[in-house]
Amino acid sequence: MENMSIQELQHIITEELFFFEKDPTPDPVKQYTNPTVETEKPKTLPKTVPIDSGIPPIEELKPEPLIVRGKFEKGILVLHEEQQLRPEVMEMLVNMVNAVGHSMNEVGLLSSEELEGRSLTDLYDLNAHIVLKFGRLKHPINALPASDYQIHTEGETEYLFADALSTIAEDKVLKGKLWNTLKVLFNLSKK
């Protein structure tokens, strides 16, 4: 490399180089006047060239919206512990929804598994008006200050937390407790 010409070096060294004929000598007057004062500043700033790294800016990844099973026409959301509802449990749910004056077209269903790892914001984005939570869910909704079989209201959404649907299906006392709370929630008057 010592014997290479400038033309040959230009292929190896791609940065701009500056060659000075002789070392600049310090001005003795400036050197001794005030050593703490900076030397004269340049009148223009050096040019800056933006470096394009070729990496696109990182986009914030948003999770896919929750996909609710059912038509969810009236904003009634049923959250359930079970991964799949057994036929007899589903039949009980259909009868319960019909008894409060609604149909399954008006209801949306989400299992605990579908909610796992999702935030409350994801749930709020569904814009449910009534949320019926049955059983234990791996979701921040559990942090709401709602007691089982009591109606809890936050904003325009009403919540009812209860035992798992499969547990209620096997227990007459829990069915009665749920029914009494549902009558209040859906404003059913005695006829």
Tab-separated table of C-alpha atoms in Angstrom:
chain	number	residue	atom	x	y	z
A	1	MET	CA	0.000	0.000	0.000
A	2	GLU	CA	3.000	2.299	0.458
A	3	ASN	CA	3.781	2.227	-3.241
A	4	MET	CA	0.231	2.826	-4.467
A	5	SER	CA	-0.596	5.951	-6.438
A	6	ILE	CA	-3.371	8.329	-5.531
A	7	GLN	CA	-5.459	6.956	-8.412
A	8	GLU	CA	-5.142	3.442	-7.004
A	9	LEU	CA	-5.922	4.573	-3.466
A	10	GLN	CA	-9.165	6.248	-4.572
A	11	HIS	CA	-10.685	2.795	-5.086
A	12	ILE	CA	-9.809	1.743	-1.534
A	13	ILE	CA	-10.446	4.964	0.372
A	14	THR	CA	-13.852	6.360	-0.500
A	15	GLU	CA	-13.986	9.235	1.992
A	16	GLU	CA	-12.870	12.700	1.051
A	17	LEU	CA	-9.286	13.362	2.177
A	18	PHE	CA	-7.549	16.694	2.669
A	19	PHE	CA	-3.864	17.241	2.110
A	20	PHE	CA	-2.024	20.098	3.795
A	21	GLU	CA	1.305	21.251	2.331
A	22	LYS	CA	2.773	22.216	5.686
A	23	ASP	CA	1.678	22.199	9.285
A	24	PRO	CA	-0.086	25.378	10.249
A	25	THR	CA	1.950	27.305	12.761
A	26	PRO	CA	0.148	28.815	15.687
A	27	ASP	CA	-0.059	32.583	15.728
A	28	PRO	CA	2.081	33.674	18.734
A	29	VAL	CA	-0.161	36.681	19.470
A	30	LYS	CA	-3.309	34.534	19.668
A	31	GLN	CA	-1.525	31.823	21.572
A	32	TYR	CA	-0.557	34.032	24.510
A	33	THR	CA	-3.456	36.483	24.706
A	34	ASN	CA	-6.025	34.350	26.500
A	35	PRO	CA	-5.664	30.581	26.503
A	36	THR	CA	-9.211	30.003	27.852
A	37	VAL	CA	-10.913	31.763	24.941
A	38	GLU	CA	-11.649	29.533	21.995
A	39	THR	CA	-9.922	30.231	18.725
A	40	GLU	CA	-11.866	32.015	16.035
A	41	LYS	CA	-14.954	30.045	15.026
A	42	PRO	CA	-15.552	29.242	11.393
A	43	LYS	CA	-18.023	31.506	9.647
A	44	THR	CA	-19.952	28.613	8.103
A	45	LEU	CA	-20.799	25.231	9.423
A	46	PRO	CA	-19.577	22.155	7.614
A	47	LYS	CA	-22.062	20.493	5.300
A	48	THR	CA	-23.962	17.596	6.764
A	49	VAL	CA	-25.114	14.815	4.565
A	50	PRO	CA	-28.004	12.645	5.773
A	51	ILE	CA	-27.127	9.000	5.887
A	52	ASP	CA	-29.744	6.748	4.365
A	53	SER	CA	-29.356	3.450	6.095
A	54	GLY	CA	-31.861	1.757	3.809
A	55	ILE	CA	-33.899	0.639	6.836
A	56	PRO	CA	-37.503	1.814	6.720
A	57	PRO	CA	-38.882	3.430	9.890
A	58	ILE	CA	-40.357	0.967	12.331
A	59	GLU	CA	-44.134	0.977	12.202
A	60	GLU	CA	-46.121	0.378	15.338
A	61	LEU	CA	-47.700	-3.039	15.111
A	62	LYS	CA	-51.329	-3.086	16.115
A	63	PRO	CA	-52.925	-6.389	16.988
A	64	GLU	CA	-55.759	-7.667	14.885
A	65	PRO	CA	-59.172	-6.625	16.252
A	66	LEU	CA	-61.058	-9.198	18.275
A	67	ILE	CA	-63.302	-11.366	16.142
A	68	VAL	CA	-66.597	-12.035	17.857
A	69	ARG	CA	-68.576	-15.183	17.074
A	70	GLY	CA	-72.163	-14.322	16.254
A	71	LYS	CA	-73.792	-11.308	14.649
A	72	PHE	CA	-73.463	-9.077	17.741
A	73	GLU	CA	-76.276	-6.820	16.435
A	74	LYS	CA	-77.334	-5.310	19.780
A	75	GLY	CA	-73.931	-5.097	21.452
A	76	ILE	CA	-74.534	-7.900	23.956
A	77	LEU	CA	-71.210	-9.621	24.548
A	78	VAL	CA	-70.914	-12.994	26.279
A	79	LEU	CA	-67.437	-13.830	27.587
A	80	HIS	CA	-67.076	-17.431	28.694
A	81	GLU	CA	-64.412	-19.490	30.420
A	82	GLU	CA	-64.897	-22.634	28.355
A	83	GLN	CA	-62.963	-23.059	25.111
A	84	GLN	CA	-66.028	-24.633	23.481
A	85	LEU	CA	-69.554	-24.600	24.863
A	86	ARG	CA	-71.088	-28.066	25.141
A	87	PRO	CA	-74.458	-28.445	23.338
A	88	GLU	CA	-76.475	-28.485	26.597
A	89	VAL	CA	-74.647	-25.367	27.852
A	90	MET	CA	-75.216	-23.610	24.525
A	91	GLU	CA	-78.903	-24.543	24.688
A	92	MET	CA	-79.120	-23.019	28.188
A	93	LEU	CA	-77.449	-19.820	26.891
A	94	VAL	CA	-79.857	-19.594	23.938
A	95	ASN	CA	-82.854	-20.087	26.277
A	96	MET	CA	-81.492	-17.462	28.669
A	97	VAL	CA	-80.995	-14.897	25.866
A	98	ASN	CA	-84.475	-15.605	24.491
A	99	ALA	CA	-85.997	-15.292	27.987
A	100	VAL	CA	-84.677	-11.728	28.339
A	101	GLY	CA	-86.277	-10.748	25.024
A	102	HIS	CA	-83.320	-11.055	22.687
A	103	SER	CA	-82.078	-13.502	20.081
A	104	MET	CA	-78.655	-15.019	19.469
A	105	ASN	CA	-78.290	-12.689	16.435
A	106	GLU	CA	-77.954	-9.835	18.919
A	107	VAL	CA	-75.203	-11.571	20.900
A	108	GLY	CA	-71.482	-11.951	20.345
A	109	LEU	CA	-69.402	-14.706	21.966
A	110	LEU	CA	-65.749	-14.715	23.014
A	111	SER	CA	-63.944	-17.453	24.924
A	112	SER	CA	-61.222	-16.933	27.506
A	113	GLU	CA	-58.738	-18.367	25.018
A	114	GLU	CA	-59.687	-15.745	22.409
A	115	LEU	CA	-59.207	-12.965	24.983
A	116	GLU	CA	-55.883	-14.163	26.344
A	117	GLY	CA	-53.112	-11.619	25.863
A	118	ARG	CA	-55.515	-8.879	24.780
A	119	SER	CA	-55.935	-5.538	26.530
A	120	LEU	CA	-59.031	-3.869	27.932
A	121	THR	CA	-58.773	-1.410	25.039
A	122	ASP	CA	-59.196	-4.282	22.585
A	123	LEU	CA	-62.361	-5.250	24.431
A	124	TYR	CA	-63.636	-1.659	24.645
A	125	ASP	CA	-63.085	-1.274	20.879
A	126	LEU	CA	-65.913	-3.777	20.360
A	127	ASN	CA	-68.290	-1.148	21.783
A	128	ALA	CA	-70.417	-3.630	23.720
A	129	HIS	CA	-73.336	-2.214	25.698
A	130	ILE	CA	-73.832	-5.247	27.908
A	131	VAL	CA	-71.004	-7.611	28.870
A	132	LEU	CA	-71.889	-10.937	30.493
A	133	LYS	CA	-68.733	-12.579	31.871
A	134	PHE	CA	-69.065	-16.215	32.836
A	135	GLY	CA	-66.276	-17.906	34.777
A	136	ARG	CA	-62.595	-17.079	35.000
A	137	LEU	CA	-60.904	-15.315	32.115
A	138	LYS	CA	-57.235	-14.597	31.527
A	139	HIS	CA	-57.932	-10.955	30.820
A	140	PRO	CA	-57.650	-7.538	32.543
A	141	ILE	CA	-61.474	-7.329	32.682
A	142	ASN	CA	-61.117	-9.212	35.968
A	143	ALA	CA	-59.753	-5.986	37.494
A	144	LEU	CA	-63.127	-4.254	37.177
A	145	PRO	CA	-64.725	-3.757	40.595
A	146	ALA	CA	-67.689	-5.996	39.828
A	147	SER	CA	-69.038	-8.628	42.196
A	148	ASP	CA	-70.515	-11.873	40.962
A	149	TYR	CA	-74.249	-11.652	40.244
A	150	GLN	CA	-74.218	-7.872	40.704
A	151	ILE	CA	-74.615	-5.327	37.911
A	152	HIS	CA	-71.658	-2.999	37.478
A	153	THR	CA	-71.869	0.053	35.198
A	154	GLU	CA	-68.904	1.886	33.658
A	155	GLY	CA	-69.702	4.620	31.188
A	156	GLU	CA	-72.394	3.306	28.890
A	157	THR	CA	-71.539	-0.359	29.444
A	158	GLU	CA	-73.192	-2.650	31.974
A	159	TYR	CA	-71.327	-5.686	33.285
A	160	LEU	CA	-72.567	-8.853	34.909
A	161	PHE	CA	-70.016	-11.337	36.236
A	162	ALA	CA	-71.121	-14.857	37.119
A	163	ASP	CA	-69.855	-18.412	37.476
A	164	ALA	CA	-68.853	-20.460	34.417
A	165	LEU	CA	-71.742	-21.378	32.132
A	166	SER	CA	-71.000	-25.093	32.550
A	167	THR	CA	-71.203	-24.678	36.345
A	168	ILE	CA	-74.481	-22.731	36.148
A	169	ALA	CA	-75.982	-25.355	33.817
A	170	GLU	CA	-75.528	-27.989	36.545
A	171	ASP	CA	-76.712	-25.927	39.534
A	172	LYS	CA	-80.374	-24.823	39.990
A	173	VAL	CA	-79.496	-22.313	42.727
A	174	LEU	CA	-76.983	-20.544	40.446
A	175	LYS	CA	-79.501	-20.582	37.568
A	176	GLY	CA	-82.033	-18.836	39.824
A	177	LYS	CA	-79.442	-16.318	41.020
A	178	LEU	CA	-78.437	-15.545	37.413
A	179	TRP	CA	-82.050	-15.264	36.281
A	180	ASN	CA	-82.906	-12.766	39.052
A	181	THR	CA	-79.927	-10.586	38.088
A	182	LEU	CA	-80.715	-10.820	34.361
A	183	LYS	CA	-84.283	-9.632	35.012
A	184	VAL	CA	-82.895	-6.488	36.647
A	185	LEU	CA	-80.228	-5.991	33.963
A	186	PHE	CA	-82.715	-6.263	31.088
A	187	ASN	CA	-85.520	-4.362	32.902
A	188	LEU	CA	-87.985	-7.239	32.862
A	189	SER	CA	-91.073	-6.436	34.890
A	190	LYS	CA	-93.268	-9.079	36.432
A	191	LYS	CA	-96.303	-9.761	34.287
